[in-house]
CSV table of C-alpha atoms in Angstrom, one decimal:
chain,number,residue,atom,x,y,z
A,540,MET,CA,-25.1,-77.3,87.0
A,541,PRO,CA,-25.4,-74.4,84.6
A,542,ASN,CA,-28.5,-72.4,85.4
A,543,HIS,CA,-29.3,-71.2,81.9
A,544,VAL,CA,-30.0,-73.3,78.8
A,545,ILE,CA,-30.3,-71.9,75.3
A,546,PRO,CA,-32.6,-74.2,73.4
A,547,PRO,CA,-31.5,-75.6,70.0
A,548,ARG,CA,-31.6,-73.1,67.2
A,549,SER,CA,-32.2,-70.1,69.5
A,550,GLY,CA,-30.4,-67.2,71.1
A,551,THR,CA,-30.3,-64.9,74.1
A,552,ALA,CA,-28.7,-61.7,75.4
A,553,PHE,CA,-27.8,-60.5,78.9
A,554,ILE,CA,-25.5,-58.2,80.8
A,555,LEU,CA,-22.1,-59.4,82.1
A,556,ARG,CA,-20.4,-57.0,84.5
A,557,GLN,CA,-16.7,-56.3,84.6
A,558,GLY,CA,-14.9,-58.9,86.7
A,559,GLN,CA,-17.7,-61.5,86.3
A,560,ARG,CA,-16.9,-64.8,84.8
A,561,LEU,CA,-19.1,-66.6,82.3
A,562,LYS,CA,-19.0,-70.3,81.8
A,563,VAL,CA,-20.3,-71.7,78.5
A,564,THR,CA,-20.9,-75.4,78.4
A,565,ASP,CA,-21.6,-77.8,75.6
A,566,PRO,CA,-23.9,-80.2,77.5
A,567,GLN,CA,-24.3,-82.9,74.8
A,568,GLY,CA,-21.1,-82.3,72.8
A,569,GLU,CA,-20.5,-81.2,69.2
A,570,GLN,CA,-22.5,-78.0,69.4
A,571,VAL,CA,-21.5,-74.4,68.6
A,572,SER,CA,-22.4,-71.2,70.3
A,573,ASP,CA,-22.0,-67.9,68.4
A,574,PHE,CA,-20.8,-65.3,70.9
A,575,VAL,CA,-20.7,-61.5,70.5
A,576,CYS,CA,-20.5,-58.6,72.9
A,577,PHE,CA,-20.8,-54.9,73.1
A,578,ASN,CA,-19.7,-52.3,75.6
A,579,LEU,CA,-22.7,-51.8,77.8
A,580,ASN,CA,-22.0,-48.1,78.2
A,581,ASP,CA,-21.4,-47.4,74.5
A,582,THR,CA,-22.6,-50.0,72.1
A,583,ALA,CA,-20.7,-48.6,69.2
A,584,GLU,CA,-17.8,-50.5,70.8
A,585,TYR,CA,-18.0,-54.2,69.8
A,586,LEU,CA,-15.9,-57.4,69.7
A,587,SER,CA,-13.5,-57.3,66.8
A,588,SER,CA,-12.1,-60.5,65.3
A,589,GLY,CA,-9.6,-58.5,63.2
A,590,ARG,CA,-8.1,-56.6,66.1
A,591,THR,CA,-8.0,-59.8,68.3
A,592,ILE,CA,-6.4,-62.0,65.6
A,593,ASP,CA,-3.9,-59.2,64.7
A,594,TYR,CA,-2.7,-58.8,68.3
A,595,ALA,CA,-2.7,-62.5,69.2
A,596,GLU,CA,-1.0,-63.4,65.9
A,597,THR,CA,-3.1,-66.5,65.6
A,598,ILE,CA,-6.6,-67.4,64.4
A,599,PHE,CA,-7.0,-70.0,67.2
A,600,LEU,CA,-7.9,-68.2,70.4
A,601,THR,CA,-7.8,-70.0,73.7
A,602,THR,CA,-6.9,-69.7,77.4
A,603,GLY,CA,-4.9,-66.6,78.1
A,604,HIS,CA,-5.9,-64.6,75.1
A,605,PRO,CA,-7.4,-61.2,75.5
A,606,PHE,CA,-10.3,-60.4,73.2
A,607,TYR,CA,-10.2,-56.8,71.8
A,608,SER,CA,-12.9,-54.4,70.7
A,609,ASN,CA,-12.9,-52.3,67.5
A,610,ARG,CA,-11.3,-49.6,69.7
A,611,SER,CA,-8.4,-52.0,70.7
A,612,ASN,CA,-9.7,-52.2,74.3
A,613,VAL,CA,-9.7,-55.6,76.0
A,614,MET,CA,-13.4,-56.7,76.4
A,615,PHE,CA,-12.7,-60.1,78.0
A,616,GLU,CA,-10.1,-62.8,78.5
A,617,MET,CA,-10.5,-66.5,78.1
A,618,VAL,CA,-9.4,-68.1,81.4
A,619,GLU,CA,-10.3,-71.7,80.9
A,620,ASP,CA,-10.9,-73.8,77.8
A,621,THR,CA,-11.3,-77.6,77.8
A,622,VAL,CA,-11.6,-77.8,74.0
A,623,GLY,CA,-9.0,-75.5,72.5
A,624,ARG,CA,-10.6,-75.1,69.1
A,625,HIS,CA,-13.0,-72.3,68.2
A,626,ASP,CA,-13.6,-70.1,65.2
A,627,PHE,CA,-13.3,-66.4,64.8
A,628,LEU,CA,-13.4,-66.0,61.0
A,629,LEU,CA,-17.0,-66.6,60.0
A,630,THR,CA,-20.2,-64.5,60.4
A,631,PRO,CA,-23.3,-66.0,62.1
A,632,CYS,CA,-25.4,-68.3,60.0
A,633,SER,CA,-28.4,-66.5,58.6
A,634,ALA,CA,-31.2,-66.9,56.2
A,635,ASP,CA,-28.8,-65.9,53.5
A,636,THR,CA,-26.3,-68.5,54.6
A,637,PHE,CA,-28.9,-71.3,54.3
A,638,ARG,CA,-30.0,-69.9,50.9
A,639,ILE,CA,-26.5,-69.5,49.5
A,640,ILE,CA,-24.5,-72.4,51.0
A,641,TYR,CA,-27.3,-75.0,51.7
A,642,GLY,CA,-29.7,-74.1,48.9
A,643,HIS,CA,-32.7,-74.0,51.3
A,644,GLU,CA,-35.8,-72.4,49.7
A,645,GLN,CA,-37.5,-71.5,53.0
A,646,PRO,CA,-34.4,-70.8,55.1
A,647,HIS,CA,-34.2,-70.6,58.9
A,648,ARG,CA,-33.2,-67.2,60.3
A,649,GLY,CA,-30.1,-68.8,61.8
A,650,CYS,CA,-27.9,-67.4,64.6
A,651,PHE,CA,-28.0,-64.0,62.9
A,652,GLY,CA,-31.8,-63.8,63.2
A,653,ASN,CA,-31.7,-65.2,66.8
A,654,LEU,CA,-29.0,-62.6,67.8
A,655,SER,CA,-30.9,-59.8,66.1
A,656,GLU,CA,-34.0,-60.6,68.1
A,657,ALA,CA,-32.1,-61.0,71.4
A,658,LEU,CA,-30.0,-57.8,71.0
A,659,ALA,CA,-32.9,-55.6,69.8
A,660,PRO,CA,-34.0,-54.7,73.3
A,661,HIS,CA,-30.5,-53.4,74.0
A,662,GLY,CA,-30.7,-51.1,71.0
A,663,ILE,CA,-28.4,-53.0,68.8
A,664,THR,CA,-29.6,-53.3,65.2
A,665,PRO,CA,-28.9,-56.3,63.0
A,666,ASP,CA,-26.4,-54.3,60.8
A,667,ARG,CA,-24.2,-53.9,63.8
A,668,ILE,CA,-23.7,-57.6,64.5
A,669,PRO,CA,-20.1,-58.4,63.5
A,670,ILE,CA,-18.2,-61.6,63.0
A,671,CYS,CA,-18.8,-63.6,66.2
A,672,PHE,CA,-16.5,-65.7,68.3
A,673,ASN,CA,-17.9,-69.1,67.4
A,674,ILE,CA,-17.3,-71.1,70.5
A,675,PHE,CA,-16.6,-74.8,69.9
A,676,MET,CA,-16.9,-74.3,66.1
A,677,HIS,CA,-14.3,-76.3,64.2
A,678,VAL,CA,-13.1,-74.4,61.1
A,679,THR,CA,-10.1,-75.5,59.2
A,680,VAL,CA,-7.9,-73.3,57.0
A,681,ASP,CA,-5.5,-74.7,54.4
A,682,GLY,CA,-2.5,-72.3,54.6
A,683,ASP,CA,-1.5,-73.1,51.0
A,684,THR,CA,-4.8,-72.8,49.2
A,685,GLY,CA,-6.7,-70.7,51.7
A,686,LYS,CA,-9.6,-73.3,51.6
A,687,VAL,CA,-11.9,-73.1,54.6
A,688,GLY,CA,-13.7,-76.2,55.9
A,689,VAL,CA,-16.2,-76.8,58.6
A,690,LEU,CA,-15.9,-80.0,60.7
A,691,PRO,CA,-17.8,-81.3,63.7
A,692,PRO,CA,-16.8,-79.6,66.9
A,693,LYS,CA,-14.1,-81.2,69.0
A,694,SER,CA,-16.2,-80.6,72.1
A,695,ARG,CA,-17.7,-83.5,74.0
A,696,ALA,CA,-20.5,-83.5,76.6
A,697,GLY,CA,-19.6,-81.2,79.5
A,698,ASP,CA,-16.7,-79.4,77.7
A,699,TYR,CA,-16.7,-75.7,78.5
A,700,VAL,CA,-14.9,-72.4,78.2
A,701,ILE,CA,-14.8,-69.6,80.9
A,702,ILE,CA,-14.3,-66.0,80.0
A,703,GLU,CA,-13.8,-63.0,82.4
A,704,ALA,CA,-15.3,-59.7,81.5
A,705,LYS,CA,-12.8,-56.7,81.5
A,706,MET,CA,-15.6,-54.1,81.0
A,707,ASP,CA,-19.4,-54.1,81.4
A,708,LEU,CA,-20.8,-56.0,78.5
A,709,ILE,CA,-23.9,-56.8,76.6
A,710,VAL,CA,-23.5,-60.4,75.6
A,711,GLY,CA,-25.3,-62.2,72.7
A,712,MET,CA,-25.1,-66.0,72.5
A,713,THR,CA,-26.8,-68.7,70.5
A,714,ALA,CA,-27.2,-72.5,70.2
A,715,CYS,CA,-26.1,-72.7,66.6
A,716,SER,CA,-28.6,-73.4,63.8
A,717,ALA,CA,-26.3,-74.5,61.0
A,718,GLU,CA,-26.2,-78.2,60.2
A,719,MET,CA,-22.5,-78.3,59.2
A,720,SER,CA,-21.4,-76.6,62.4
A,721,ASN,CA,-22.8,-79.2,64.8
A,722,ASN,CA,-22.5,-82.4,62.8
A,723,TYR,CA,-26.2,-82.3,61.7
A,724,SER,CA,-27.8,-82.5,65.1
A,725,PHE,CA,-29.3,-79.4,66.7
A,726,LYS,CA,-28.5,-79.2,70.5
A,727,PRO,CA,-28.7,-76.8,73.4
A,728,ILE,CA,-25.9,-74.6,74.9
A,729,ALA,CA,-25.7,-74.0,78.7
A,730,TYR,CA,-24.2,-71.1,80.5
A,731,GLU,CA,-23.9,-69.6,84.0
A,732,VAL,CA,-22.4,-66.4,85.5
A,733,LEU,CA,-19.9,-67.6,88.1
A,734,ALA,CA,-19.4,-64.5,90.1
B,330,MET,CA,-1.2,-44.3,33.5
B,331,PRO,CA,-3.3,-44.3,36.7
B,332,ASN,CA,-4.7,-40.8,37.2
B,333,HIS,CA,-4.8,-40.9,41.0
B,334,VAL,CA,-1.9,-41.5,43.4
B,335,ILE,CA,-2.3,-42.0,47.2
B,336,PRO,CA,0.9,-40.8,48.8
B,337,PRO,CA,2.8,-43.0,51.2
B,338,ARG,CA,1.0,-43.4,54.6
B,339,SER,CA,-2.1,-41.6,53.5
B,340,GLY,CA,-5.7,-42.4,52.4
B,341,THR,CA,-8.6,-41.3,50.3
B,342,ALA,CA,-12.3,-41.9,49.7
B,343,PHE,CA,-14.4,-41.5,46.6
B,344,ILE,CA,-17.7,-42.7,45.0
B,345,LEU,CA,-17.7,-45.7,42.6
B,346,ARG,CA,-20.9,-46.2,40.7
B,347,GLN,CA,-22.5,-49.6,39.9
B,348,GLY,CA,-20.9,-51.0,36.8
B,349,GLN,CA,-17.7,-48.9,37.1
B,350,ARG,CA,-14.4,-50.7,37.2
B,351,LEU,CA,-11.6,-49.6,39.6
B,352,LYS,CA,-8.0,-50.5,38.9
B,353,VAL,CA,-5.7,-50.5,41.9
B,354,THR,CA,-2.0,-50.6,41.0
B,355,ASP,CA,1.1,-51.1,43.1
B,356,PRO,CA,3.5,-48.7,41.2
B,357,GLN,CA,6.7,-49.6,42.9
B,358,GLY,CA,6.0,-53.1,44.2
B,359,GLU,CA,5.6,-54.5,47.7
B,360,GLN,CA,3.0,-52.1,48.9
B,361,VAL,CA,-0.4,-52.7,50.5
B,362,SER,CA,-3.7,-50.8,50.1
B,363,ASP,CA,-6.4,-51.2,52.7
B,364,PHE,CA,-9.7,-51.2,50.9
B,365,VAL,CA,-13.2,-50.8,52.4
B,366,CYS,CA,-16.6,-49.9,50.9
B,367,PHE,CA,-20.1,-48.9,52.0
B,368,ASN,CA,-23.4,-48.8,50.1
B,369,LEU,CA,-23.6,-45.2,49.0
B,370,ASN,CA,-27.4,-45.1,49.5
B,371,ASP,CA,-27.3,-46.7,53.0
B,372,THR,CA,-23.9,-46.7,54.7
B,373,ALA,CA,-25.0,-49.1,57.4
B,374,GLU,CA,-24.3,-51.7,54.6
B,375,TYR,CA,-20.6,-52.4,54.5
B,376,LEU,CA,-18.0,-54.9,53.2
B,377,SER,CA,-18.0,-58.0,55.3
B,378,SER,CA,-15.0,-60.3,55.4
B,379,GLY,CA,-16.9,-62.9,57.4
B,380,ARG,CA,-19.7,-63.2,54.8
B,381,THR,CA,-17.3,-63.1,51.9
B,382,ILE,CA,-15.0,-65.8,53.3
B,383,ASP,CA,-18.0,-67.9,54.4
B,384,TYR,CA,-19.5,-68.0,50.9
B,385,ALA,CA,-16.2,-68.3,49.0
B,386,GLU,CA,-15.0,-71.0,51.3
B,387,THR,CA,-11.5,-69.6,51.1
B,388,ILE,CA,-9.5,-66.9,52.9
B,389,PHE,CA,-7.7,-66.0,49.6
B,390,LEU,CA,-9.9,-63.9,47.4
B,391,THR,CA,-9.0,-63.4,43.8
B,392,THR,CA,-10.4,-63.1,40.2
B,393,GLY,CA,-14.0,-64.3,40.0
B,394,HIS,CA,-14.9,-63.9,43.6
B,395,PRO,CA,-17.9,-61.8,44.6
B,396,PHE,CA,-17.4,-59.7,47.7
B,397,TYR,CA,-20.4,-59.5,50.0
B,398,SER,CA,-21.8,-57.0,52.4
B,399,ASN,CA,-23.0,-57.6,56.0
B,400,ARG,CA,-26.5,-58.0,54.3
B,401,SER,CA,-25.2,-60.7,52.0
B,402,ASN,CA,-25.5,-58.5,48.9
B,403,VAL,CA,-22.7,-58.5,46.4
B,404,MET,CA,-20.9,-55.2,46.6
B,405,PHE,CA,-18.2,-55.9,43.9
B,406,GLU,CA,-16.4,-58.6,42.1
B,407,MET,CA,-12.8,-59.0,41.4
B,408,VAL,CA,-12.3,-59.2,37.6
B,409,GLU,CA,-8.5,-59.1,37.2
B,410,ASP,CA,-5.7,-59.9,39.6
B,411,THR,CA,-2.0,-60.1,38.6
B,412,VAL,CA,-0.8,-61.0,42.1
B,413,GLY,CA,-3.3,-63.5,43.6
B,414,ARG,CA,-2.5,-62.9,47.2
B,415,HIS,CA,-4.3,-60.5,49.5
B,416,ASP,CA,-5.5,-60.4,53.1
B,417,PHE,CA,-9.0,-60.3,54.4
B,418,LEU,CA,-8.4,-61.2,58.1
B,419,LEU,CA,-6.8,-58.2,59.7
B,420,THR,CA,-8.1,-54.8,60.7
B,421,PRO,CA,-6.3,-51.6,59.4
B,422,CYS,CA,-3.2,-50.6,61.2
B,423,SER,CA,-3.8,-47.9,63.8
B,424,ALA,CA,-2.2,-46.0,66.5
B,425,ASP,CA,-3.1,-49.0,68.8
B,426,THR,CA,-1.5,-51.4,66.3
B,427,PHE,CA,1.8,-49.5,66.4
B,428,ARG,CA,1.6,-49.2,70.2
B,429,ILE,CA,0.7,-52.9,70.8
B,430,ILE,CA,2.6,-54.7,68.1
B,431,TYR,CA,5.5,-52.4,67.3
B,432,GLY,CA,5.9,-50.7,70.7
B,433,HIS,CA,6.0,-47.2,69.3
B,434,GLU,CA,5.6,-44.5,72.0
B,435,GLN,CA,4.3,-41.8,69.6
B,436,PRO,CA,2.5,-44.0,67.1
B,437,HIS,CA,1.4,-43.0,63.6
B,438,ARG,CA,-2.4,-42.9,63.1
B,439,GLY,CA,-2.1,-45.7,60.5
B,440,CYS,CA,-4.5,-46.7,57.8
B,441,PHE,CA,-7.3,-46.6,60.4
B,442,GLY,CA,-6.7,-42.9,61.1
B,443,ASN,CA,-6.3,-42.2,57.4
B,444,LEU,CA,-9.5,-44.0,56.5
B,445,SER,CA,-11.3,-42.3,59.4
B,446,GLU,CA,-10.4,-38.8,58.0
B,447,ALA,CA,-11.2,-39.7,54.4
B,448,LEU,CA,-14.6,-41.3,55.2
B,449,ALA,CA,-15.7,-38.6,57.7
B,450,PRO,CA,-17.1,-36.3,54.9
B,451,HIS,CA,-19.3,-39.3,53.9
B,452,GLY,CA,-20.8,-39.5,57.4
B,453,ILE,CA,-18.9,-42.7,58.3
B,454,THR,CA,-17.6,-42.7,61.9
B,455,PRO,CA,-14.3,-44.5,62.8
B,456,ASP,CA,-16.2,-47.1,64.8
B,457,ARG,CA,-17.9,-48.3,61.6
B,458,ILE,CA,-14.7,-49.1,59.8
B,459,PRO,CA,-14.6,-52.9,59.6
B,460,ILE,CA,-11.9,-55.4,58.7
B,461,CYS,CA,-10.6,-54.2,55.3
B,462,PHE,CA,-9.8,-56.1,52.2
B,463,ASN,CA,-6.0,-55.6,52.3
B,464,ILE,CA,-5.0,-55.5,48.7
B,465,PHE,CA,-1.5,-57.0,48.0
B,466,MET,CA,-1.0,-57.8,51.8
B,467,HIS,CA,0.7,-61.1,52.3
B,468,VAL,CA,-0.6,-62.8,55.4
B,469,THR,CA,0.2,-66.4,56.1
B,470,VAL,CA,-1.9,-68.8,58.3
B,471,ASP,CA,-0.5,-72.0,59.7
B,472,GLY,CA,-3.5,-74.4,59.5
B,473,ASP,CA,-2.2,-76.6,62.3
B,474,THR,CA,-1.2,-73.9,64.9
B,475,GLY,CA,-3.3,-71.0,63.7
B,476,LYS,CA,-0.2,-68.8,63.7
B,477,VAL,CA,-0.6,-65.7,61.5
B,478,GLY,CA,2.4,-64.1,59.8
B,479,VAL,CA,3.0,-61.0,57.8
B,480,LEU,CA,5.4,-61.2,54.9
B,481,PRO,CA,6.4,-58.7,52.1
B,482,PRO,CA,3.8,-58.5,49.4
B,483,LYS,CA,4.1,-60.6,46.3
B,484,SER,CA,3.3,-57.6,44.2
B,485,ARG,CA,6.0,-56.2,41.9
B,486,ALA,CA,6.0,-52.8,40.2
B,487,GLY,CA,3.0,-52.4,38.0
B,488,ASP,CA,1.0,-55.3,39.4
B,489,TYR,CA,-2.7,-54.5,39.8
B,490,VAL,CA,-6.2,-55.7,40.6
B,491,ILE,CA,-9.5,-54.6,38.9
B,492,ILE,CA,-12.8,-54.8,40.7
B,493,GLU,CA,-16.3,-54.1,39.3
B,494,ALA,CA,-18.8,-52.4,41.5
B,495,LYS,CA,-22.2,-54.2,41.7
B,496,MET,CA,-23.9,-51.3,43.6
B,497,ASP,CA,-23.1,-47.6,44.1
B,498,LEU,CA,-20.2,-47.5,46.6
B,499,ILE,CA,-18.3,-45.2,48.8
B,500,VAL,CA,-14.8,-46.5,48.7
B,501,GLY,CA,-12.0,-45.9,51.2
B,502,MET,CA,-8.4,-46.8,50.3
B,503,THR,CA,-4.9,-46.2,51.7
B,504,ALA,CA,-1.3,-46.6,50.9
B,505,CYS,CA,-0.4,-48.6,54.0
B,506,SER,CA,1.4,-47.2,56.9
B,507,ALA,CA,2.7,-50.4,58.6
B,508,GLU,CA,6.3,-51.4,58.2
B,509,MET,CA,5.8,-55.2,58.3
B,510,SER,CA,3.1,-55.0,55.6
B,511,ASN,CA,5.3,-53.4,52.9
B,512,ASN,CA,8.8,-54.7,53.7
B,513,TYR,CA,9.8,-51.6,55.7
B,514,SER,CA,9.5,-49.1,52.9
B,515,PHE,CA,6.6,-46.8,52.6
B,516,LYS,CA,5.3,-46.3,49.0
B,517,PRO,CA,2.4,-44.9,47.1
B,518,ILE,CA,-0.6,-46.7,45.7
B,519,ALA,CA,-2.2,-45.7,42.3
B,520,TYR,CA,-5.7,-46.1,41.1
B,521,GLU,CA,-8.1,-45.2,38.3
B,522,VAL,CA,-11.7,-45.6,37.5
B,523,LEU,CA,-11.8,-47.3,34.1
B,524,ALA,CA,-15.4,-46.8,33.0
């Protein structure tokens, strides 16, 4: 059983050492976890979607893919993936997301606000939170028109990914707060450090 | 005639004031310009591909689209576009790009190195250069497999885009250094501030 649970619409941050494996589980199914990481020893080095997609030559990252930093160093690799569909294009949902996309007048602070709070003790300011790797998020892209869509995740209860750290990392993770991302039902995310 | 020319495989940076329009021209055709901008008055605010794609609900940005910062403020809008195809997924080519993708042993510093040098006098360090808006870059995405491809730009000689600044900006721009991006022929990029 995973020994950490991120409650619905919240976030956390922790240290993952080089060589350690992190298992991220969707305990109920159809939930998303926004994931970001920074080099523990120099937090100006961060997870880069642009570098990762460029080198992988795909927007769909899964088992076997290395994930690169803005300095083109490998931060982690995905070693298991029972779902095979995640997003690496979109920024974490935020108060602005809920205002602009959902039209909410008193918007939730979203994954962005949750990551901001969780990462603050590690000296990472909100402006430095980049595009996240949105685990289990199901985003479609129409190659002809460019249109982006958000569908319910393909993950079912118990589905998971395992990543292996290739450097000492500060990890930020959430149980996502955006209705569209999780089929309009807020749920927890579970995780454990395997070794 | 545009009054500024960026020579092949080089870059520049300049200030664009709120309300000014910037015309970026491909003088010979099939050339790419990596474009990035920062809030002149607080450079921690920068152009965000993730926010822009999220709010536009498309990966293909063109006339009429607002371009957002990491703080979800509009930095500029595109007001004219004679090509209609640009990229907003990939990071600027760099020495690492040439090493990892092209296998070059003595790699060029690329758009990333050129932007780093051009932006340094404005106090912007290399680590803070995000995914750029790659004007005229022709990137394909297969919506089924996720595969990303780079094709020759659709731009022909004289094609251009015009953007209008919605805040005071520091702009960084290049004439791209990557062979695949410009059909294996390095060319200049021209620009002018219209008002």
